[in-house]
Structures are given as C-alpha cells and as structure tokens.
CSV table of C-alpha atoms in Angstrom, one decimal:
chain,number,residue,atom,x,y,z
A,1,UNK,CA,-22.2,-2.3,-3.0
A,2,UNK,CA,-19.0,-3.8,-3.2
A,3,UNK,CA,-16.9,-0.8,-4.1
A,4,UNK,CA,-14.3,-1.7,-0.8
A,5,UNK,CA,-13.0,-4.7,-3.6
A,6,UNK,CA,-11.6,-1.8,-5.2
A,7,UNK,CA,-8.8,-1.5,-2.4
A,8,UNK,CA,-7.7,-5.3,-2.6
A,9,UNK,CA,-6.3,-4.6,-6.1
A,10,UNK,CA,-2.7,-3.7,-6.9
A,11,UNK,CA,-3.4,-0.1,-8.8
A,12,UNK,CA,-0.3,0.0,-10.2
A,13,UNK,CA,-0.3,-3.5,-11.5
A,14,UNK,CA,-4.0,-4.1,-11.8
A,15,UNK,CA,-3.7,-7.3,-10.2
A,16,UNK,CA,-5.6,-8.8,-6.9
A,17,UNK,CA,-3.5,-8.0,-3.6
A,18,UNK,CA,-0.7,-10.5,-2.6
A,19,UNK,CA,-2.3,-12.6,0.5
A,20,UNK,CA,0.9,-10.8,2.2
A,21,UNK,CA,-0.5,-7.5,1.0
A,22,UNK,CA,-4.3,-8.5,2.1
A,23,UNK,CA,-3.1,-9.2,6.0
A,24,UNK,CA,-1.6,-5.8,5.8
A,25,UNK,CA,-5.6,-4.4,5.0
A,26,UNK,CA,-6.7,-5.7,8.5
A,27,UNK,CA,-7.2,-3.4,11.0
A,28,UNK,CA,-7.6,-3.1,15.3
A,29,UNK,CA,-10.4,-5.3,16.7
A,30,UNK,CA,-12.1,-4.0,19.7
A,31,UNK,CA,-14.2,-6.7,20.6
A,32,UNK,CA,-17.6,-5.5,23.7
A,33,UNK,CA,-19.1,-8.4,25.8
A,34,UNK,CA,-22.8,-9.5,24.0
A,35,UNK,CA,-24.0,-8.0,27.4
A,36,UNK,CA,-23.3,-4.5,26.9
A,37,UNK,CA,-25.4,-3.9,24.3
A,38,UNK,CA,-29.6,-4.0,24.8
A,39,UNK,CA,-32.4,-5.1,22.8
A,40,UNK,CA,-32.5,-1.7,21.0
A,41,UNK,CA,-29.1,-2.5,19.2
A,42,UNK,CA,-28.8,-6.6,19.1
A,43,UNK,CA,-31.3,-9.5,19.1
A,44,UNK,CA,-29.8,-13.0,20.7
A,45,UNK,CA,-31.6,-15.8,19.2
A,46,UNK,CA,-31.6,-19.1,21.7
A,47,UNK,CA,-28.1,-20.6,21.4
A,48,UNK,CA,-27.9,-23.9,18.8
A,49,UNK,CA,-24.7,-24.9,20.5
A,50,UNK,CA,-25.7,-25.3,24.2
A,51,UNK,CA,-22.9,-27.6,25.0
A,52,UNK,CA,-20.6,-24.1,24.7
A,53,UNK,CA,-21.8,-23.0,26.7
A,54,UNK,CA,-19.2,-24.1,29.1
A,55,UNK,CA,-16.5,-22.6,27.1
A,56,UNK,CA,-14.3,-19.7,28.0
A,57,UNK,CA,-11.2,-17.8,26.2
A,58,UNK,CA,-11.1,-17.4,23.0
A,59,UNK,CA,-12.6,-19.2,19.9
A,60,UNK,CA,-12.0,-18.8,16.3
A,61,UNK,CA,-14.7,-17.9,14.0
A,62,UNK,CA,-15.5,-18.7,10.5
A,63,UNK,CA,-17.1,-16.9,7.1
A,64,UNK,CA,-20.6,-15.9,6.8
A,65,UNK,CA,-22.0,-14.2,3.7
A,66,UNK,CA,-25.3,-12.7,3.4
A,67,UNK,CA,-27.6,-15.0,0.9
A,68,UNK,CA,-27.3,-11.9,-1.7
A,69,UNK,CA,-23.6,-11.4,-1.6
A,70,UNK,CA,-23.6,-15.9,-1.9
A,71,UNK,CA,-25.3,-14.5,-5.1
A,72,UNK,CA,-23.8,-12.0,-6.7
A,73,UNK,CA,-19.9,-12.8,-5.5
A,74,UNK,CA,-17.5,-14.3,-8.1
A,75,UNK,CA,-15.8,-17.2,-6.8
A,76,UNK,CA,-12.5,-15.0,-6.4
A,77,UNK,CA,-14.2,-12.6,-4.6
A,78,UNK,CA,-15.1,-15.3,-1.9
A,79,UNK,CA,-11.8,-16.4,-1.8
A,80,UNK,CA,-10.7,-13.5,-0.8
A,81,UNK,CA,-13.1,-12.8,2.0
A,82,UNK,CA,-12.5,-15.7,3.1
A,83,UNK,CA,-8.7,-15.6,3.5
A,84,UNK,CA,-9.3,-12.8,5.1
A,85,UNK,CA,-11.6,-14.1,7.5
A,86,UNK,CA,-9.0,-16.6,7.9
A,87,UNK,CA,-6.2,-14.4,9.5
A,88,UNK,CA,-8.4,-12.8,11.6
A,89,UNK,CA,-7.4,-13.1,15.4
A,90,UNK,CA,-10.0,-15.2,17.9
A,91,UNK,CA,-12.3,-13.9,19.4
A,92,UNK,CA,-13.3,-13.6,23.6
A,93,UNK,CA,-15.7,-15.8,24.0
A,94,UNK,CA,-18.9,-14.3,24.7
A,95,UNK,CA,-18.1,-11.1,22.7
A,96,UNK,CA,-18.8,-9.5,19.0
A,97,UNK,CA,-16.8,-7.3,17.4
A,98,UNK,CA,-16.0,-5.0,14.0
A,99,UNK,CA,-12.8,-5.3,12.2
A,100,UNK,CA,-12.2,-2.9,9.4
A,101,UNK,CA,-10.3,-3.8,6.0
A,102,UNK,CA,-11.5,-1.3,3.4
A,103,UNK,CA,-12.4,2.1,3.0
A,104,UNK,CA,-12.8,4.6,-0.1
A,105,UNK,CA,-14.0,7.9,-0.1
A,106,UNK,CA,-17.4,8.5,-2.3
A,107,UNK,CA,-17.5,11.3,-5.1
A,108,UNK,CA,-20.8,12.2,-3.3
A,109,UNK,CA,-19.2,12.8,0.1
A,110,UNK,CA,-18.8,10.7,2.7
A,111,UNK,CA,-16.8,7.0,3.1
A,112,UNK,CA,-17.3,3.6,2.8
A,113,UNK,CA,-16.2,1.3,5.3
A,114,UNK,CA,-16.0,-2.7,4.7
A,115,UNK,CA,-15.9,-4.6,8.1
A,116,UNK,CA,-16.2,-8.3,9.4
A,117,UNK,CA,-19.1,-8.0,12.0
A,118,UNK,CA,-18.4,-11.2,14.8
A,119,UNK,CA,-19.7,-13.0,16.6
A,120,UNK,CA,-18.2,-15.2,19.2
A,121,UNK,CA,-20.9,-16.9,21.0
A,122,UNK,CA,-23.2,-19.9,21.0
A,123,UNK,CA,-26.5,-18.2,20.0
A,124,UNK,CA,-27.1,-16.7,16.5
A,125,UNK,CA,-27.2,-12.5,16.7
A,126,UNK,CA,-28.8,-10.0,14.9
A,127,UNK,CA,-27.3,-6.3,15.0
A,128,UNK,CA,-29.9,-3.6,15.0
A,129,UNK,CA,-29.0,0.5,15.7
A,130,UNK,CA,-25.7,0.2,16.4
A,131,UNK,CA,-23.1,3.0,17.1
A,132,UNK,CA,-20.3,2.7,15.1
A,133,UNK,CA,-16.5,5.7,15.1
A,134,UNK,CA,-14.1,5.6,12.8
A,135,UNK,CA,-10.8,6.6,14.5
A,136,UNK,CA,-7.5,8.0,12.7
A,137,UNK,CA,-4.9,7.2,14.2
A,138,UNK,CA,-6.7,6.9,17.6
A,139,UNK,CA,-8.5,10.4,17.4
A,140,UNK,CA,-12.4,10.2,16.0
A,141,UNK,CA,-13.1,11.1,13.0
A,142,UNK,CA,-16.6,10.2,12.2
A,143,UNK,CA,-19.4,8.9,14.3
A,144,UNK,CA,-23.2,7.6,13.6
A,145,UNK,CA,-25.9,5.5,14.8
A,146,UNK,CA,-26.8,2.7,12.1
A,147,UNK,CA,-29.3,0.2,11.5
A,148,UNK,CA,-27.7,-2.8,10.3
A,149,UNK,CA,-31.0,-5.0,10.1
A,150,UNK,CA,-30.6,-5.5,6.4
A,151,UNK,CA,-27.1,-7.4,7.4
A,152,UNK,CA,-29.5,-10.1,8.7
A,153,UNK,CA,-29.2,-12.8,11.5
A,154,UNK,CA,-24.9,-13.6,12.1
A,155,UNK,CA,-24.5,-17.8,12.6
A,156,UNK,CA,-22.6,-18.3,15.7
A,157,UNK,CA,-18.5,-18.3,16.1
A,158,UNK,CA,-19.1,-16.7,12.7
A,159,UNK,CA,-17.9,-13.2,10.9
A,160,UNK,CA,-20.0,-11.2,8.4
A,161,UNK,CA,-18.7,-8.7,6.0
A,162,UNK,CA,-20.7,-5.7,5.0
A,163,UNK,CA,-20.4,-2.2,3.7
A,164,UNK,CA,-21.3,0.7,6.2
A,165,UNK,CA,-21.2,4.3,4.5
A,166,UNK,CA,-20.5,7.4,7.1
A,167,UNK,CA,-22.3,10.7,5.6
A,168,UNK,CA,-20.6,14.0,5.4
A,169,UNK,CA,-22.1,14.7,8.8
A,170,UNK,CA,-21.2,12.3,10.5
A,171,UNK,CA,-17.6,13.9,10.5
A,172,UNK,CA,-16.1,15.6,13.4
A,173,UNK,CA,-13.5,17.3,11.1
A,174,UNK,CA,-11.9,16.9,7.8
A,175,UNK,CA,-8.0,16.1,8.2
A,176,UNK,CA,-7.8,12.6,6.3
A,177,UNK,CA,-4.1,12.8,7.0
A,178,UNK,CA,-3.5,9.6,9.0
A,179,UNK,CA,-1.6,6.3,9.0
A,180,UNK,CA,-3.7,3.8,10.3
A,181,UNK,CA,-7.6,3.8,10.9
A,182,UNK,CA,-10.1,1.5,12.4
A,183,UNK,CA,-13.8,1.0,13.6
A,184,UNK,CA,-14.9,0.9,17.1
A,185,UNK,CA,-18.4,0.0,18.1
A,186,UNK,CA,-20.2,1.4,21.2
A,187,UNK,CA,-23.1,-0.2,23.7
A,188,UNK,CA,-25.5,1.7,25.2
A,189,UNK,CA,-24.8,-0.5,28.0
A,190,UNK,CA,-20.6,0.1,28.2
A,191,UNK,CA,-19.2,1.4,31.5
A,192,UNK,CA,-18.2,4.3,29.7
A,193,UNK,CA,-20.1,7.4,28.6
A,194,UNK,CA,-19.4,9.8,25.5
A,195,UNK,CA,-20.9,13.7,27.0
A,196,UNK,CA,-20.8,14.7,23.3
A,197,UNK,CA,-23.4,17.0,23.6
A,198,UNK,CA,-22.3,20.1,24.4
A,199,UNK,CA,-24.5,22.7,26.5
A,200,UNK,CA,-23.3,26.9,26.8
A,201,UNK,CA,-24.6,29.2,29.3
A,202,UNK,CA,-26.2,32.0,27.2
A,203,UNK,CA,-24.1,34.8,29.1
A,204,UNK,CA,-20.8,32.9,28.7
A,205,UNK,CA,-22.0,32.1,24.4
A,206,UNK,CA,-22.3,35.6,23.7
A,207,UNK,CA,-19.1,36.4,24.7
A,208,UNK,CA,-17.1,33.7,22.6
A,209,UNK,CA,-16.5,33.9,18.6
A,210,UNK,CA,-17.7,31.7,16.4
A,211,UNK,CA,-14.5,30.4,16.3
A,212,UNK,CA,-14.0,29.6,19.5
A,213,UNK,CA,-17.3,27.9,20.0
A,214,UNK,CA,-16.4,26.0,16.8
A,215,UNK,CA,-12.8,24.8,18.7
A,216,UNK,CA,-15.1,24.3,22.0
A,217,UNK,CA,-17.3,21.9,19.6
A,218,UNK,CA,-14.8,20.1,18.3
A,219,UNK,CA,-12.8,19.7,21.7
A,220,UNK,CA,-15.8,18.0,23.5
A,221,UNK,CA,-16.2,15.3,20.4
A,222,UNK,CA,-12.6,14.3,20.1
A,223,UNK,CA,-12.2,13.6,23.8
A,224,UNK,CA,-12.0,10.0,24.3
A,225,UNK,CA,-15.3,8.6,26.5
A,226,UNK,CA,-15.3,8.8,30.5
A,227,UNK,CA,-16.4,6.1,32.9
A,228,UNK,CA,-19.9,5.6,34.0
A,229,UNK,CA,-20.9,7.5,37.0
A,230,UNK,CA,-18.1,9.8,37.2
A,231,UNK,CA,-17.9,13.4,36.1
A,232,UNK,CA,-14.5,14.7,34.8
A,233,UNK,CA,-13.1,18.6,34.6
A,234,UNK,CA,-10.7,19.4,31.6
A,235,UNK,CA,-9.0,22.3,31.0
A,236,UNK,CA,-9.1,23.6,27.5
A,237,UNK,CA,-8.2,27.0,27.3
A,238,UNK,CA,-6.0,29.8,29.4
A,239,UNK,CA,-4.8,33.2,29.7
A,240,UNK,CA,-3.5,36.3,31.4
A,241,UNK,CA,-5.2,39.8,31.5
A,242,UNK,CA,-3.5,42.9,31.4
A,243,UNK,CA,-4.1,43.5,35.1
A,244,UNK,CA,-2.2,39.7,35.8
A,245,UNK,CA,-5.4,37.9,36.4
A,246,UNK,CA,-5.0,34.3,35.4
A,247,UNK,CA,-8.5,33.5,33.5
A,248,UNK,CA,-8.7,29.4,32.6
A,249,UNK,CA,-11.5,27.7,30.9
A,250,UNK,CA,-13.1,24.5,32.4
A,251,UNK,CA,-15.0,21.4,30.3
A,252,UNK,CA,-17.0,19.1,32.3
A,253,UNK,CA,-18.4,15.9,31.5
A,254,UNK,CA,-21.2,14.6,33.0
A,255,UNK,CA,-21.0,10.9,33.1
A,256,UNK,CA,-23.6,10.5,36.0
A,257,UNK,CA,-27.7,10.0,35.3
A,258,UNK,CA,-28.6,13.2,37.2
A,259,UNK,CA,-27.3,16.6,37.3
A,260,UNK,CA,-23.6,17.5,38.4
A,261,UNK,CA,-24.5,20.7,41.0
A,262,UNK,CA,-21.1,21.8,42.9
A,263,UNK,CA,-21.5,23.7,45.6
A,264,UNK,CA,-17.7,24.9,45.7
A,265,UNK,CA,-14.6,23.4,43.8
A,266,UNK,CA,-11.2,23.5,45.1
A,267,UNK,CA,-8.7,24.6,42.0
A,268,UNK,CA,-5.2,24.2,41.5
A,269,UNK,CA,-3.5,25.1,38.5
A,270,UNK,CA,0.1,24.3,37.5
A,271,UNK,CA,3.3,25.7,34.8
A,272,UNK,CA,5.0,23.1,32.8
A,273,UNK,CA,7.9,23.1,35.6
A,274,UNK,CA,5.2,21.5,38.6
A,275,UNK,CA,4.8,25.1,40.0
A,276,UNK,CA,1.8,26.2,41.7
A,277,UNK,CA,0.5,29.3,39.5
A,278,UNK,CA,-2.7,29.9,41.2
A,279,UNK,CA,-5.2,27.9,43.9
A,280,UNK,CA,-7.8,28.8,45.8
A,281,UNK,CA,-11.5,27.5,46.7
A,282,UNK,CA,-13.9,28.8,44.3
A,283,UNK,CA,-18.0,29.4,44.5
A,284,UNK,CA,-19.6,26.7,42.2
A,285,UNK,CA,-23.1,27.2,42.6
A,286,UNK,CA,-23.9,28.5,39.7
A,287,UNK,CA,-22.9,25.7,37.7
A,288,UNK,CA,-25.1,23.0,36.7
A,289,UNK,CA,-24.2,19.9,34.0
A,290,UNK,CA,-27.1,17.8,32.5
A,291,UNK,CA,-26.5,14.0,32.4
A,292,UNK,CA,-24.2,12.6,29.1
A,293,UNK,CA,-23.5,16.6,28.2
A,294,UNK,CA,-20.7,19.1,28.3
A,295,UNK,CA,-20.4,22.5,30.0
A,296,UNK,CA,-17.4,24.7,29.9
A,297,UNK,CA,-17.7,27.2,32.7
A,298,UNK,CA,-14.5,30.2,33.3
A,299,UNK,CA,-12.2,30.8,36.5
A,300,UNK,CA,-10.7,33.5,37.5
A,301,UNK,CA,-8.0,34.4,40.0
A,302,UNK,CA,-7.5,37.8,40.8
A,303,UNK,CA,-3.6,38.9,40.9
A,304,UNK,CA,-3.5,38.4,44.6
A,305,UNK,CA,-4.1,34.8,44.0
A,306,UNK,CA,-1.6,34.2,41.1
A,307,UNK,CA,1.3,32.9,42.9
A,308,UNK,CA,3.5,32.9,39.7
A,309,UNK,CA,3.0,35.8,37.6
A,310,UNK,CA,5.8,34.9,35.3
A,311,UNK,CA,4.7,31.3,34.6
A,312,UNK,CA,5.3,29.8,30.9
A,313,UNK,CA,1.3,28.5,30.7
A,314,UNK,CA,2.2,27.5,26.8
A,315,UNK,CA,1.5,24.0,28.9
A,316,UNK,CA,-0.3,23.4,32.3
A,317,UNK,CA,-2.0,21.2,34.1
A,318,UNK,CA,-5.2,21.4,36.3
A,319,UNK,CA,-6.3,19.6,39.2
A,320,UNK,CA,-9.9,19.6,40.8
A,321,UNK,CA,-11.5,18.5,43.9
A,322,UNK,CA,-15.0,19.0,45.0
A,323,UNK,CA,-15.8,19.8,48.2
C-alpha cells in the first residue's frame, strides 16, 4: 500500500515533487453518467444534499481519505493528495470518474495504479465490480474487472484515492513503450459494447498458425468499443494467390443482444489510390456471430472478379452492406 508515493519524489534529488512537477502526474479524466452503471458495480445511498438536486454543469469536488489511510498518512503525505485533489478539473454533474496519477511496475509482475475515484453527485456512492483499462497512449494495455468494496462508501462532490494493481494477465501485450497513460472505467450500462471475446470456426482455426491466431487475438482486444445495437465488419488481413485471387479476412463485432445471421453481404474492397479492386455480392449464410463476441470469417474473389490485378493492397479499405 502506498508504493504510488514513490513516483511524487524527485529520484535524482530525493526530494518531494515540485507542485509544478505534481500537476504534470495528472492524467485524462473520462468521467460516465452515475446511470450507466447498475447495482452490480455501484450502490447510490439516498442523496444528503437534496437541494442539488437542481444543479447542472459542472461542480468541483473535494478530498476524501479512507479512515485507514487518515491513519497511517503523515501529514505531508496528505498535503500532497490534497494539492492534487486540488487541481483536478470539475466534474459533470451527475457523473463519477477515475483520474490516474501514479503507476509503478511490481517485481512480482503486474502494475500498480493510484487514482482519484469521484464523485460528482448529491448522494454518497459506493463502487463495487467495476471494469477498469489502462490505455498507452490511447491503445489498451491492460484490462480487468475489480471489486473495489474495501475503498468504502465516497462522500458526495468528493474524490477518493486508492491503489488498484492490474495482474500479469490482465495485459493485452507487453510494449511499455509509451508517453502518456490513463485509466478509463466502463458501465455495463454504456451505449457501447467491447466484443472482446473472440469465437473461430473450427474449419477456418485449423488452417491458421499459432501466430496468426495470436495477431487475430490481439487485434479483437485493441480495437476501441462499438456502439450498442450495431454490428461492425473490419478488415484485418489481405492477400493475392498465385492464380490472382484476391483472399481478405473479415472481423465482426457483434454489438447487438442476439445473433448477427446475414443472409448475403455486399463487398467492396478498395487500393490506397480509391480504386475499386474487387466487388461483388457474396453468400453469407454460413456465418453466424454470438452477442458481445468476435468472428473473423474469409472472402474470396475469384480472378474474374478482381478488377485491379496490379493494386498496391500494402493499404486498403473495405466497405460492407448487408442486404
């Protein structure tokens, strides 16, 4: 506990950050409406400030230590929360939030993050199983579900630090090589939907390499989440046979609560110049996505179809329509 103080020290001086050099710790806040998230991941107490409840905008928010950090912080240590609670930006009214401002990597794997956990309405809030990603430089890095009971019950239009470690597994890869970082919290209730989960056809798995299952793996966690309701088609991988068919693999994710089912998908895929290389209407039946998963599924176009053979694919784009 407490290791994230570490990071507020000048190494080379071995002297407590500058409050210039403390702002600079900060990071992105990404604030969700309380509504979002359900009673499996936040409990709203009745508020104790009814008469804000006419209030709108934005409000500012002040320090809130758990009764054993009150305990076992130094005075200086405070202080320095509390600056930094001081500089943090309002809050939308009606919204929590995680800020990040420290982490270290642990000898025994994994990271520790320090955050400000806010809250920025009347009624006093306890977070429960919570999903929390770390991001690098706007691409995930690691994601979990965590209970954060222990953190206890958040006053209102107040902020809470407290230390959140992410395990080894919870990586999605292990580049560290970034320039800025922060912590993003989901709601099961968000209008957008993270098809993580990735599903392959038997057939289509046992002709892939390891490796390329492994880049398939990592391609479906990296990809930012999709709306609610909606299904989206990605291309992630392309090719030409010896024969000048023009082979392209397909991602989709399922955003929807029932099964995605085409009957027949209208293709079109394009060079890096906004030329046509191939189209054509192509038998869907066979595919079939799960709800919140990912199935990649291959085209082909036979060389009678490929309207470009000498297309420079090194980029392309795709475009699909169901019909």
């Amino acid at each position: 506990m407490f290791s994230f103080f570490k990071n507020l020290v000048n190494k080379e001086q071995g002297q407590n950050l500058s409050e210039e050099e403390l702002k600079k710790e900060l990071r992105e806040e990404a604030p969700i409406h309380l509504d979002e998230l359900d009673e499996q991941e936040i409990e709203k107490e009745t508020p104790v400030q009814p008469e804000a409840a006419g209030l709108s905008g934005e409000v500012s928010t002040e320090l809130s230590l758990h009764p054993l950090w009150e305990e076992q912080l130094d005075n200086e240590k405070k202080y320095t929360l509390r600056f930094l609670q001081a500089e943090l930006p309002k809050i939308k009214y009606g919204s929590v939030s995680v800020i990040g401002f420290s982490m270290i990597p642990q000898p025994t794997g994994g990271v520790n993050v320090a955050l400000f956990f806010r809250n920025g309405t009347p009624a006093p809030v306890k977070f429960k199983n919570i999903r929390l990603a770390i991001y690098f430089d706007d691409t995930p890095f690691a994601r979990q579900r965590i209970n954060l009971s222990d953190m206890g019950t958040i006053p209102p239009f107040s902020s809470r630090p407290w230390e959140v470690h992410f395990p080894p597994e919870s990586f999605l890869h292990d580049n560290f090589d970034f320039k800025n970082w922060k912590v993003l919290m989901r709601a099961n209730k968000s209008p957008y939907v993270w098809p993580n989960e990735l599903e392959l056809d038997p057939q289509m798995e046992a002709r892939m390499t390891e490796r390329q299952k492994d880049r398939l793996e990592y391609f479906t966690k990296v990809l930012p989440p999709i709306k609610a309701d909606t299904v989206e088609i990605t291309g992630f991988d392309i090719g030409k046979t010896k024969d000048g068919r023009l082979v392209a693999g397909l991602l989709f994710r399922n955003g929807i609560p029932f099964d995605f089912t085409p009957k027949a998908l209208r293709i079109t895929i394009s060079d890096m110049e906004g030329d046509v290389v191939a189209t054509g209407l192509v038998d869907a039946s066979t595919v079939k996505v799960r709800p919140k998963t990912s199935r990649p599924w291959l085209v082909v176009f036979p060389a009678e179809m490929v309207k470009k053979p000498d297309a420079d694919i090194r980029r392309w784009a795709l475009e699909v329509t169901t019909t």
